[in-house]
């Protein structure tokens, strides 16, 4: 174990590292500038438990209803040897295939070890990458993939299907949110695209390690969703090249986590000091100080994707960052809402680097007063 790994282990404390999945890795990219999240995730800290201990338990999680709906829809799409899925793939990938083979990689001869299941996926997918032009195509269900995150290998829970046909792999992601009149919720599509990009990166890495061209994994993924309010499934191809770039940049940043660690207190830890029953005993004030030791970059987007968001929102109260990316970009070096208000009404004089923002603020205030009919 090197010094970075030891340091991350100390930061995590006595609990085992939290497992990542495509959803948590995708969430990493939503706020790539946040050192707090980068370090806590690289160390595998249970952010939900830490936030709860300091009184800011996140009130969300995937609802049981959504989980049940996703399972039912996935089972429907995969029924009868993935017959419905194959129908859609023929259309979106223009496949001249009457049928394809199907192999479930979830079962490694009854061995549930992640290492063994990953080894099985390596063997099978590596062999598939060597297939020739006259291959009939195979759907691989539940391949257990792996990615290095912050110096640790993270197994990705296998909720995807990969189609290999004539030397090209296509990632297929099944989601239960609806496409209504050809339109789906943009945020949900973006999240699904990022999760698919995680699988593309992981599958490319696996094949590259085995000496294959990583380019044989397509950067256009297939998203399968229910159509309108029925159970009828519809498939769409999504280009995830932009997501791949963002993801690679963030994984690279986490590889350089030692640079982020260098500026922190060497004794920093999020250890909850659990008692014999697993209940945390660490004083909340001490834990708060540990959290605040790592700089954060809160924005309203955090609320939907990070377990620390209620803590960070409270901490960022009064800062212009808390108002969102577009406001904080517009206001540049004006970090506090009080300062912005004072610059707007002329009770504060701007520093040279705040001149531009001050002009925008004064104009905005004047327009507001004109709209409201008040004297300027
Ligand atoms: S909620 Fe806090 S820790 Fe999480 S990404 Fe946002 S600022 Fe960073």
mmCIF file of C-alpha atoms and ligand atoms in Angstrom:
data_model
loop_
_atom_site.group_PDB
_atom_site.id
_atom_site.type_symbol
_atom_site.label_atom_id
_atom_site.label_comp_id
_atom_site.label_asym_id
_atom_site.label_seq_id
_atom_site.Cartn_x
_atom_site.Cartn_y
_atom_site.Cartn_z
ATOM 1 C CA UNK A 1 0.000 0.000 0.000
ATOM 2 C CA UNK A 2 1.524 3.366 -0.982
ATOM 3 C CA UNK A 3 1.322 6.580 1.039
ATOM 4 C CA UNK A 4 -1.699 7.914 -0.903
ATOM 5 C CA UNK A 5 -3.630 4.689 -0.273
ATOM 6 C CA UNK A 6 -2.699 4.823 3.430
ATOM 7 C CA UNK A 7 -3.821 8.416 3.622
ATOM 8 C CA UNK A 8 -7.144 7.627 1.922
ATOM 9 C CA UNK A 9 -7.650 4.701 4.288
ATOM 10 C CA UNK A 10 -7.072 6.989 7.265
ATOM 11 C CA UNK A 11 -9.531 9.529 5.836
ATOM 12 C CA UNK A 12 -12.163 6.808 5.369
ATOM 13 C CA UNK A 13 -11.710 5.459 8.884
ATOM 14 C CA UNK A 14 -12.688 2.026 10.135
ATOM 15 C CA UNK A 15 -15.492 1.238 7.674
ATOM 16 C CA UNK A 16 -14.846 -0.632 4.402
ATOM 17 C CA UNK A 17 -14.736 1.515 1.245
ATOM 18 C CA UNK A 18 -18.103 2.209 -0.298
ATOM 19 C CA UNK A 19 -18.717 0.460 -3.618
ATOM 20 C CA UNK A 20 -19.129 2.611 -6.696
ATOM 21 C CA UNK A 21 -21.431 1.905 -9.592
ATOM 22 C CA UNK A 22 -22.048 3.625 -12.903
ATOM 23 C CA UNK A 23 -24.517 5.978 -11.213
ATOM 24 C CA UNK A 24 -22.025 7.182 -8.563
ATOM 25 C CA UNK A 25 -19.195 7.502 -11.080
ATOM 26 C CA UNK A 26 -21.441 9.482 -13.406
ATOM 27 C CA UNK A 27 -22.324 11.792 -10.498
ATOM 28 C CA UNK A 28 -18.609 12.565 -10.035
ATOM 29 C CA UNK A 29 -18.638 14.466 -13.280
ATOM 30 C CA UNK A 30 -21.490 16.812 -12.372
ATOM 31 C CA UNK A 31 -19.265 18.978 -10.165
ATOM 32 C CA UNK A 32 -15.714 18.126 -11.231
ATOM 33 C CA UNK A 33 -14.207 21.164 -9.483
ATOM 34 C CA UNK A 34 -15.232 20.037 -5.990
ATOM 35 C CA UNK A 35 -12.208 18.798 -4.001
ATOM 36 C CA UNK A 36 -14.412 17.674 -1.114
ATOM 37 C CA UNK A 37 -16.340 15.221 -3.214
ATOM 38 C CA UNK A 38 -13.230 14.069 -5.127
ATOM 39 C CA UNK A 39 -11.419 13.168 -1.885
ATOM 40 C CA UNK A 40 -14.397 11.591 -0.128
ATOM 41 C CA UNK A 41 -15.158 9.452 -3.192
ATOM 42 C CA UNK A 42 -11.535 8.516 -3.818
ATOM 43 C CA UNK A 43 -11.349 7.342 -0.186
ATOM 44 C CA UNK A 44 -14.669 5.469 -0.502
ATOM 45 C CA UNK A 45 -16.205 7.435 2.412
ATOM 46 C CA UNK A 46 -19.876 6.723 3.119
ATOM 47 C CA UNK A 47 -21.013 10.317 2.496
ATOM 48 C CA UNK A 48 -24.605 9.514 3.415
ATOM 49 C CA UNK A 49 -23.546 8.329 6.893
ATOM 50 C CA UNK A 50 -21.220 11.308 7.404
ATOM 51 C CA UNK A 51 -23.924 13.797 6.361
ATOM 52 C CA UNK A 52 -26.443 12.108 8.659
ATOM 53 C CA UNK A 53 -24.028 12.277 11.613
ATOM 54 C CA UNK A 54 -23.689 16.063 11.255
ATOM 55 C CA UNK A 55 -27.455 16.536 10.965
ATOM 56 C CA UNK A 56 -27.825 16.867 7.180
ATOM 57 C CA UNK A 57 -29.073 13.434 6.112
ATOM 58 C CA UNK A 58 -29.959 13.480 2.403
ATOM 59 C CA UNK A 59 -33.701 12.930 2.100
ATOM 60 C CA UNK A 60 -33.504 11.191 -1.240
ATOM 61 C CA UNK A 61 -32.525 7.866 -2.719
ATOM 62 C CA UNK A 62 -34.025 5.781 -5.475
ATOM 63 C CA UNK A 63 -37.656 5.169 -4.591
ATOM 64 C CA UNK A 64 -38.728 1.522 -4.162
ATOM 65 C CA UNK A 65 -41.464 2.230 -6.726
ATOM 66 C CA UNK A 66 -38.889 3.348 -9.328
ATOM 67 C CA UNK A 67 -36.695 0.315 -8.607
ATOM 68 C CA UNK A 68 -39.645 -2.069 -9.038
ATOM 69 C CA UNK A 69 -40.732 -0.330 -12.256
ATOM 70 C CA UNK A 70 -37.194 -0.512 -13.681
ATOM 71 C CA UNK A 71 -36.927 -4.218 -12.859
ATOM 72 C CA UNK A 72 -40.287 -5.014 -14.467
ATOM 73 C CA UNK A 73 -39.463 -3.049 -17.629
ATOM 74 C CA UNK A 74 -35.987 -4.600 -17.896
ATOM 75 C CA UNK A 75 -37.454 -8.097 -17.517
ATOM 76 C CA UNK A 76 -39.971 -7.318 -20.274
ATOM 77 C CA UNK A 77 -37.273 -6.099 -22.680
ATOM 78 C CA UNK A 78 -35.100 -9.150 -21.980
ATOM 79 C CA UNK A 79 -37.924 -11.725 -22.099
ATOM 80 C CA UNK A 80 -37.799 -14.613 -24.597
ATOM 81 C CA UNK A 81 -34.065 -14.376 -25.180
ATOM 82 C CA UNK A 82 -34.176 -10.559 -25.603
ATOM 83 C CA UNK A 83 -36.594 -10.860 -28.556
ATOM 84 C CA UNK A 84 -38.008 -7.333 -28.097
ATOM 85 C CA UNK A 85 -34.542 -5.878 -27.610
ATOM 86 C CA UNK A 86 -33.323 -7.523 -30.799
ATOM 87 C CA UNK A 87 -36.263 -6.041 -32.720
ATOM 88 C CA UNK A 88 -35.203 -2.543 -31.638
ATOM 89 C CA UNK A 89 -31.502 -3.183 -32.253
ATOM 90 C CA UNK A 90 -32.238 -4.274 -35.808
ATOM 91 C CA UNK A 91 -33.871 -0.893 -36.364
ATOM 92 C CA UNK A 92 -31.435 1.475 -34.639
ATOM 93 C CA UNK A 93 -28.223 -0.355 -35.594
ATOM 94 C CA UNK A 94 -29.497 -1.455 -38.987
ATOM 95 C CA UNK A 95 -28.598 -5.063 -38.226
ATOM 96 C CA UNK A 96 -29.332 -7.757 -40.780
ATOM 97 C CA UNK A 97 -29.709 -10.320 -37.992
ATOM 98 C CA UNK A 98 -32.609 -12.763 -37.679
ATOM 99 C CA UNK A 99 -31.310 -13.740 -34.238
ATOM 100 C CA UNK A 100 -28.312 -13.341 -31.939
ATOM 101 C CA UNK A 101 -26.744 -15.479 -29.241
ATOM 102 C CA UNK A 102 -27.303 -14.524 -25.595
ATOM 103 C CA UNK A 103 -24.874 -15.095 -22.745
ATOM 104 C CA UNK A 104 -25.547 -14.133 -19.133
ATOM 105 C CA UNK A 105 -22.294 -13.362 -17.314
ATOM 106 C CA UNK A 106 -23.976 -12.933 -13.934
ATOM 107 C CA UNK A 107 -23.366 -16.532 -12.981
ATOM 108 C CA UNK A 108 -19.733 -17.637 -12.718
ATOM 109 C CA UNK A 109 -20.479 -21.270 -11.858
ATOM 110 C CA UNK A 110 -22.171 -20.250 -8.632
ATOM 111 C CA UNK A 111 -19.146 -18.245 -7.461
ATOM 112 C CA UNK A 112 -20.316 -14.783 -6.382
ATOM 113 C CA UNK A 113 -16.849 -13.289 -5.885
ATOM 114 C CA UNK A 114 -16.503 -10.060 -7.855
ATOM 115 C CA UNK A 115 -12.961 -11.025 -8.857
ATOM 116 C CA UNK A 116 -14.189 -14.313 -10.334
ATOM 117 C CA UNK A 117 -17.142 -12.708 -12.109
ATOM 118 C CA UNK A 118 -14.865 -10.025 -13.537
ATOM 119 C CA UNK A 119 -12.382 -12.695 -14.690
ATOM 120 C CA UNK A 120 -15.236 -14.466 -16.479
ATOM 121 C CA UNK A 121 -16.264 -11.228 -18.214
ATOM 122 C CA UNK A 122 -12.637 -10.648 -19.296
ATOM 123 C CA UNK A 123 -12.322 -14.129 -20.768
ATOM 124 C CA UNK A 124 -15.649 -14.095 -22.598
ATOM 125 C CA UNK A 125 -15.506 -10.496 -23.900
ATOM 126 C CA UNK A 126 -11.833 -10.880 -24.878
ATOM 127 C CA UNK A 127 -12.724 -13.968 -26.945
ATOM 128 C CA UNK A 128 -15.686 -12.112 -28.501
ATOM 129 C CA UNK A 129 -13.389 -9.275 -29.614
ATOM 130 C CA UNK A 130 -11.435 -11.795 -31.709
ATOM 131 C CA UNK A 131 -14.485 -12.968 -33.642
ATOM 132 C CA UNK A 132 -14.511 -12.675 -37.384
ATOM 133 C CA UNK A 133 -16.626 -10.839 -39.900
ATOM 134 C CA UNK A 134 -19.033 -13.753 -40.346
ATOM 135 C CA UNK A 135 -19.981 -13.748 -36.667
ATOM 136 C CA UNK A 136 -23.717 -13.758 -35.913
ATOM 137 C CA UNK A 137 -23.524 -11.410 -32.937
ATOM 138 C CA UNK A 138 -23.942 -12.006 -29.202
ATOM 139 C CA UNK A 139 -25.688 -10.122 -26.418
ATOM 140 C CA UNK A 140 -23.681 -10.227 -23.191
ATOM 141 C CA UNK A 141 -25.842 -9.578 -20.163
ATOM 142 C CA UNK A 142 -24.452 -8.432 -16.772
ATOM 143 C CA UNK A 143 -20.727 -8.257 -17.627
ATOM 144 C CA UNK A 144 -18.966 -7.228 -14.391
ATOM 145 C CA UNK A 145 -16.537 -4.474 -15.410
ATOM 146 C CA UNK A 146 -13.849 -2.682 -13.432
ATOM 147 C CA UNK A 147 -12.313 0.802 -13.403
ATOM 148 C CA UNK A 148 -9.490 2.351 -11.380
ATOM 149 C CA UNK A 149 -10.887 5.280 -9.378
ATOM 150 C CA UNK A 150 -8.531 7.272 -7.170
ATOM 151 C CA UNK A 151 -5.973 4.442 -7.275
ATOM 152 C CA UNK A 152 -8.499 1.746 -6.295
ATOM 153 C CA UNK A 153 -10.188 -0.746 -8.540
ATOM 154 C CA UNK A 154 -13.923 -0.238 -8.533
ATOM 155 C CA UNK A 155 -16.293 -2.932 -9.770
ATOM 156 C CA UNK A 156 -19.256 -1.679 -11.747
ATOM 157 C CA UNK A 157 -22.477 -3.387 -10.888
ATOM 158 C CA UNK A 158 -23.594 -5.095 -14.052
ATOM 159 C CA UNK A 159 -26.916 -3.651 -15.139
ATOM 160 C CA UNK A 160 -26.061 -3.369 -18.796
ATOM 161 C CA UNK A 161 -25.984 -5.424 -21.936
ATOM 162 C CA UNK A 162 -23.216 -5.300 -24.511
ATOM 163 C CA UNK A 163 -23.860 -6.418 -28.074
ATOM 164 C CA UNK A 164 -20.858 -7.643 -30.009
ATOM 165 C CA UNK A 165 -21.381 -7.793 -33.743
ATOM 166 C CA UNK A 166 -18.648 -8.022 -36.374
ATOM 167 C CA UNK A 167 -15.929 -6.776 -34.068
ATOM 168 C CA UNK A 168 -17.854 -3.794 -32.636
ATOM 169 C CA UNK A 169 -19.341 -3.647 -29.142
ATOM 170 C CA UNK A 170 -22.450 -1.566 -28.465
ATOM 171 C CA UNK A 171 -23.464 -0.609 -24.930
ATOM 172 C CA UNK A 172 -27.201 -0.933 -24.266
ATOM 173 C CA UNK A 173 -28.734 0.858 -21.300
ATOM 174 C CA UNK A 174 -32.328 0.084 -20.242
ATOM 175 C CA UNK A 175 -34.123 2.837 -18.296
ATOM 176 C CA UNK A 176 -37.699 3.049 -17.078
ATOM 177 C CA UNK A 177 -38.325 6.787 -17.617
ATOM 178 C CA UNK A 178 -40.800 7.421 -20.410
ATOM 179 C CA UNK A 179 -40.258 8.895 -23.864
ATOM 180 C CA UNK A 180 -43.426 10.899 -24.531
ATOM 181 C CA UNK A 181 -44.144 12.009 -28.104
ATOM 182 C CA UNK A 182 -40.489 11.423 -28.951
ATOM 183 C CA UNK A 183 -39.248 13.547 -26.032
ATOM 184 C CA UNK A 184 -37.759 12.410 -22.715
ATOM 185 C CA UNK A 185 -36.736 14.361 -19.627
ATOM 186 C CA UNK A 186 -33.442 16.027 -20.632
ATOM 187 C CA UNK A 187 -31.879 15.591 -17.188
ATOM 188 C CA UNK A 188 -32.662 11.878 -17.124
ATOM 189 C CA UNK A 189 -31.321 11.349 -20.640
ATOM 190 C CA UNK A 190 -28.131 13.232 -19.709
ATOM 191 C CA UNK A 191 -27.683 11.068 -16.582
ATOM 192 C CA UNK A 192 -28.277 7.873 -18.602
ATOM 193 C CA UNK A 193 -25.773 9.034 -21.242
ATOM 194 C CA UNK A 194 -23.145 9.649 -18.581
ATOM 195 C CA UNK A 195 -23.745 6.243 -16.974
ATOM 196 C CA UNK A 196 -23.436 4.586 -20.377
ATOM 197 C CA UNK A 197 -20.189 6.499 -20.926
ATOM 198 C CA UNK A 198 -18.867 4.943 -17.691
ATOM 199 C CA UNK A 199 -19.520 1.499 -19.186
ATOM 200 C CA UNK A 200 -17.909 2.479 -22.492
ATOM 201 C CA UNK A 201 -14.741 3.592 -20.652
ATOM 202 C CA UNK A 202 -14.676 0.426 -18.516
ATOM 203 C CA UNK A 203 -15.235 -1.929 -21.474
ATOM 204 C CA UNK A 204 -12.628 -0.116 -23.563
ATOM 205 C CA UNK A 205 -10.127 -0.458 -20.727
ATOM 206 C CA UNK A 206 -10.846 -4.171 -20.340
ATOM 207 C CA UNK A 207 -10.330 -4.823 -24.060
ATOM 208 C CA UNK A 208 -7.255 -2.586 -24.220
ATOM 209 C CA UNK A 209 -5.685 -4.535 -21.313
ATOM 210 C CA UNK A 210 -6.202 -7.670 -23.394
ATOM 211 C CA UNK A 211 -4.421 -6.145 -26.385
ATOM 212 C CA UNK A 212 -7.500 -5.180 -28.413
ATOM 213 C CA UNK A 213 -8.263 -1.836 -30.005
ATOM 214 C CA UNK A 214 -10.391 0.144 -27.497
ATOM 215 C CA UNK A 215 -12.035 1.836 -30.480
ATOM 216 C CA UNK A 216 -13.998 -1.373 -31.067
ATOM 217 C CA UNK A 217 -16.446 -0.152 -28.377
ATOM 218 C CA UNK A 218 -18.814 2.273 -30.082
ATOM 219 C CA UNK A 219 -19.110 5.797 -28.677
ATOM 220 C CA UNK A 220 -22.787 5.782 -29.611
ATOM 221 C CA UNK A 221 -24.831 3.883 -27.037
ATOM 222 C CA UNK A 222 -28.359 2.508 -27.309
ATOM 223 C CA UNK A 223 -30.874 3.797 -24.768
ATOM 224 C CA UNK A 224 -34.058 1.744 -24.320
ATOM 225 C CA UNK A 225 -37.083 3.353 -22.604
ATOM 226 C CA UNK A 226 -40.854 2.837 -22.434
ATOM 227 C CA UNK A 227 -42.753 4.821 -25.049
ATOM 228 C CA UNK A 228 -45.517 7.229 -24.032
ATOM 229 C CA UNK A 229 -47.509 5.753 -21.144
ATOM 230 C CA UNK A 230 -47.455 2.167 -22.426
ATOM 231 C CA UNK A 231 -45.085 -0.714 -21.843
ATOM 232 C CA UNK A 232 -43.983 -0.556 -25.466
ATOM 233 C CA UNK A 233 -40.199 -0.129 -25.574
ATOM 234 C CA UNK A 234 -38.378 2.264 -27.876
ATOM 235 C CA UNK A 235 -34.625 2.491 -28.566
ATOM 236 C CA UNK A 236 -32.565 5.572 -29.425
ATOM 237 C CA UNK A 237 -28.871 5.971 -30.183
ATOM 238 C CA UNK A 238 -27.004 8.596 -28.177
ATOM 239 C CA UNK A 239 -23.587 10.026 -28.960
ATOM 240 C CA UNK A 240 -21.575 9.999 -25.700
ATOM 241 C CA UNK A 241 -18.255 11.450 -26.959
ATOM 242 C CA UNK A 242 -18.638 14.593 -24.860
ATOM 243 C CA UNK A 243 -19.443 12.522 -21.757
ATOM 244 C CA UNK A 244 -16.375 10.341 -22.412
ATOM 245 C CA UNK A 245 -14.131 13.417 -22.422
ATOM 246 C CA UNK A 246 -15.622 14.770 -19.178
ATOM 247 C CA UNK A 247 -15.396 11.376 -17.514
ATOM 248 C CA UNK A 248 -11.790 10.763 -18.538
ATOM 249 C CA UNK A 249 -10.840 14.206 -17.206
ATOM 250 C CA UNK A 250 -12.484 13.535 -13.849
ATOM 251 C CA UNK A 251 -10.981 10.032 -13.496
ATOM 252 C CA UNK A 252 -7.618 11.564 -14.297
ATOM 253 C CA UNK A 253 -8.149 14.159 -11.597
ATOM 254 C CA UNK A 254 -8.906 11.431 -9.090
ATOM 255 C CA UNK A 255 -5.733 9.622 -10.114
ATOM 256 C CA UNK A 256 -3.916 12.768 -9.000
ATOM 257 C CA UNK A 257 -5.724 12.828 -5.673
ATOM 258 C CA UNK A 258 -2.382 13.096 -3.848
ATOM 259 C CA UNK A 259 -2.143 16.697 -5.144
ATOM 260 C CA UNK A 260 -5.471 17.464 -3.451
ATOM 261 C CA UNK A 261 -4.362 15.675 -0.281
ATOM 262 C CA UNK A 262 -1.141 17.712 -0.011
ATOM 263 C CA UNK A 263 -2.881 20.837 1.328
ATOM 264 C CA UNK A 264 -4.994 19.049 3.963
ATOM 265 C CA UNK A 265 -4.439 18.443 7.669
ATOM 266 C CA UNK A 266 -2.408 15.193 7.895
ATOM 267 C CA UNK A 267 -4.702 13.945 10.686
ATOM 268 C CA UNK A 268 -7.933 14.467 8.712
ATOM 269 C CA UNK A 269 -10.403 11.586 9.054
ATOM 270 C CA UNK A 270 -14.112 10.923 8.559
ATOM 271 C CA UNK A 271 -14.016 7.960 10.905
ATOM 272 C CA UNK A 272 -17.430 7.710 12.578
ATOM 273 C CA UNK A 273 -15.930 5.663 15.429
ATOM 274 C CA UNK A 274 -18.845 3.171 15.437
ATOM 275 C CA UNK A 275 -19.678 1.368 18.674
ATOM 276 C CA UNK A 276 -20.254 -2.378 18.915
ATOM 277 C CA UNK A 277 -23.717 -1.971 17.388
ATOM 278 C CA UNK A 278 -22.391 0.100 14.479
ATOM 279 C CA UNK A 279 -23.762 3.388 15.848
ATOM 280 C CA UNK A 280 -21.451 6.368 15.204
ATOM 281 C CA UNK A 281 -19.874 7.905 18.332
ATOM 282 C CA UNK A 282 -17.728 10.596 16.694
ATOM 283 C CA UNK A 283 -18.695 14.057 18.006
ATOM 284 C CA UNK A 284 -20.638 15.888 15.292
ATOM 285 C CA UNK A 285 -18.684 19.126 15.812
ATOM 286 C CA UNK A 286 -15.389 17.331 15.205
ATOM 287 C CA UNK A 287 -16.786 15.724 12.060
ATOM 288 C CA UNK A 288 -18.067 19.110 10.806
ATOM 289 C CA UNK A 289 -14.578 20.562 11.222
ATOM 290 C CA UNK A 290 -13.140 17.655 9.208
ATOM 291 C CA UNK A 291 -15.633 18.250 6.382
ATOM 292 C CA UNK A 292 -14.952 21.982 6.351
ATOM 293 C CA UNK A 293 -11.229 21.290 6.098
ATOM 294 C CA UNK A 294 -11.720 20.292 2.444
ATOM 295 C CA UNK A 295 -12.805 23.095 0.112
ATOM 296 C CA UNK A 296 -16.129 22.534 -1.655
ATOM 297 C CA UNK A 297 -17.775 24.176 -4.631
ATOM 298 C CA UNK A 298 -21.487 24.014 -3.961
ATOM 299 C CA UNK A 299 -24.026 24.685 -6.687
ATOM 300 C CA UNK A 300 -27.759 23.867 -6.790
ATOM 301 C CA UNK A 301 -26.971 20.908 -9.109
ATOM 302 C CA UNK A 302 -25.435 19.205 -6.060
ATOM 303 C CA UNK A 303 -28.896 18.704 -4.560
ATOM 304 C CA UNK A 304 -29.777 15.969 -7.025
ATOM 305 C CA UNK A 305 -26.484 14.112 -7.085
ATOM 306 C CA UNK A 306 -24.421 14.374 -3.901
ATOM 307 C CA UNK A 307 -25.204 13.088 -0.415
ATOM 308 C CA UNK A 308 -23.343 16.037 1.146
ATOM 309 C CA UNK A 309 -25.533 18.612 -0.573
ATOM 310 C CA UNK A 310 -27.636 19.742 2.396
ATOM 311 C CA UNK A 311 -24.501 20.314 4.472
ATOM 312 C CA UNK A 312 -22.742 22.163 1.650
ATOM 313 C CA UNK A 313 -25.803 24.270 0.879
ATOM 314 C CA UNK A 314 -25.938 25.432 4.484
ATOM 315 C CA UNK A 315 -22.209 26.168 4.427
ATOM 316 C CA UNK A 316 -22.511 28.114 1.148
ATOM 317 C CA UNK A 317 -25.461 30.197 2.347
ATOM 318 C CA UNK A 318 -24.878 33.841 1.426
ATOM 319 C CA UNK A 319 -22.343 33.061 -1.299
ATOM 320 C CA UNK A 320 -23.033 33.735 -4.964
ATOM 321 C CA UNK A 321 -22.022 30.103 -5.804
ATOM 322 C CA UNK A 322 -25.144 28.926 -3.995
ATOM 323 C CA UNK A 323 -27.219 30.679 -6.686
ATOM 324 C CA UNK A 324 -25.914 28.423 -9.453
ATOM 325 C CA UNK A 325 -23.251 28.276 -12.113
ATOM 326 C CA UNK A 326 -24.654 30.940 -14.436
ATOM 327 C CA UNK A 327 -24.971 33.532 -11.630
ATOM 328 C CA UNK A 328 -21.516 32.853 -10.188
ATOM 329 C CA UNK A 329 -19.957 32.970 -13.671
ATOM 330 C CA UNK A 330 -21.717 36.267 -14.372
ATOM 331 C CA UNK A 331 -20.518 37.769 -11.092
ATOM 332 C CA UNK A 332 -16.914 36.553 -11.398
ATOM 333 C CA UNK A 333 -14.963 37.628 -8.336
ATOM 334 C CA UNK A 334 -18.002 38.822 -6.369
ATOM 335 C CA UNK A 335 -18.209 35.892 -3.956
ATOM 336 C CA UNK A 336 -20.921 37.052 -1.549
ATOM 337 C CA UNK A 337 -24.551 38.054 -2.090
ATOM 338 C CA UNK A 338 -24.217 40.960 0.400
ATOM 339 C CA UNK A 339 -21.343 42.366 -1.650
ATOM 340 C CA UNK A 340 -23.355 41.972 -4.862
ATOM 341 C CA UNK A 341 -26.285 43.900 -3.351
ATOM 342 C CA UNK A 342 -24.008 46.642 -2.051
ATOM 343 C CA UNK A 343 -22.300 46.980 -5.456
ATOM 344 C CA UNK A 344 -25.709 47.149 -7.136
ATOM 345 C CA UNK A 345 -27.066 49.997 -5.004
ATOM 346 C CA UNK A 346 -23.746 51.854 -4.901
ATOM 347 C CA UNK A 347 -23.131 51.499 -1.149
ATOM 348 C CA UNK A 348 -19.893 49.607 -1.875
ATOM 349 C CA UNK A 349 -17.090 50.566 -4.245
ATOM 350 C CA UNK A 350 -15.912 47.740 -6.575
ATOM 351 C CA UNK A 351 -12.348 46.424 -6.540
ATOM 352 C CA UNK A 352 -10.723 46.624 -10.019
ATOM 353 C CA UNK A 353 -11.550 42.974 -10.779
ATOM 354 C CA UNK A 354 -15.200 43.572 -9.773
ATOM 355 C CA UNK A 355 -15.792 46.564 -12.096
ATOM 356 C CA UNK A 356 -17.474 44.544 -14.851
ATOM 357 C CA UNK A 357 -19.741 42.648 -12.450
ATOM 358 C CA UNK A 358 -20.628 45.913 -10.663
ATOM 359 C CA UNK A 359 -21.772 47.461 -13.970
ATOM 360 C CA UNK A 360 -23.983 44.398 -14.647
ATOM 361 C CA UNK A 361 -25.421 44.571 -11.129
ATOM 362 C CA UNK A 362 -26.190 48.306 -11.306
ATOM 363 C CA UNK A 363 -27.896 47.821 -14.686
ATOM 364 C CA UNK A 364 -29.901 44.889 -13.346
ATOM 365 C CA UNK A 365 -31.053 46.916 -10.332
ATOM 366 C CA UNK A 366 -31.997 49.896 -12.493
ATOM 367 C CA UNK A 367 -34.019 47.676 -14.854
ATOM 368 C CA UNK A 368 -35.752 46.019 -11.933
ATOM 369 C CA UNK A 369 -36.731 49.365 -10.455
ATOM 370 C CA UNK A 370 -37.949 50.611 -13.838
ATOM 371 C CA UNK A 371 -40.079 47.482 -14.230
ATOM 372 C CA UNK A 372 -41.532 47.922 -10.760
ATOM 373 C CA UNK A 373 -42.138 51.621 -11.373
ATOM 374 C CA UNK A 374 -39.879 52.753 -8.529
ATOM 375 C CA UNK A 375 -37.549 55.773 -8.913
ATOM 376 C CA UNK A 376 -34.070 54.787 -10.185
HETATM 377 S S1 LIG B 1 -22.636 18.671 -2.348
HETATM 378 FE FE1 LIG B 1 -20.748 19.461 -1.493
HETATM 379 S S2 LIG B 1 -19.280 17.764 -1.590
HETATM 380 FE FE2 LIG B 1 -20.972 17.264 -2.943
HETATM 381 S S3 LIG B 1 -20.295 17.990 -4.958
HETATM 382 FE FE3 LIG B 1 -21.534 19.614 -4.041
HETATM 383 S S4 LIG B 1 -20.070 20.939 -3.004
HETATM 384 FE FE4 LIG B 1 -19.015 19.020 -3.429
#
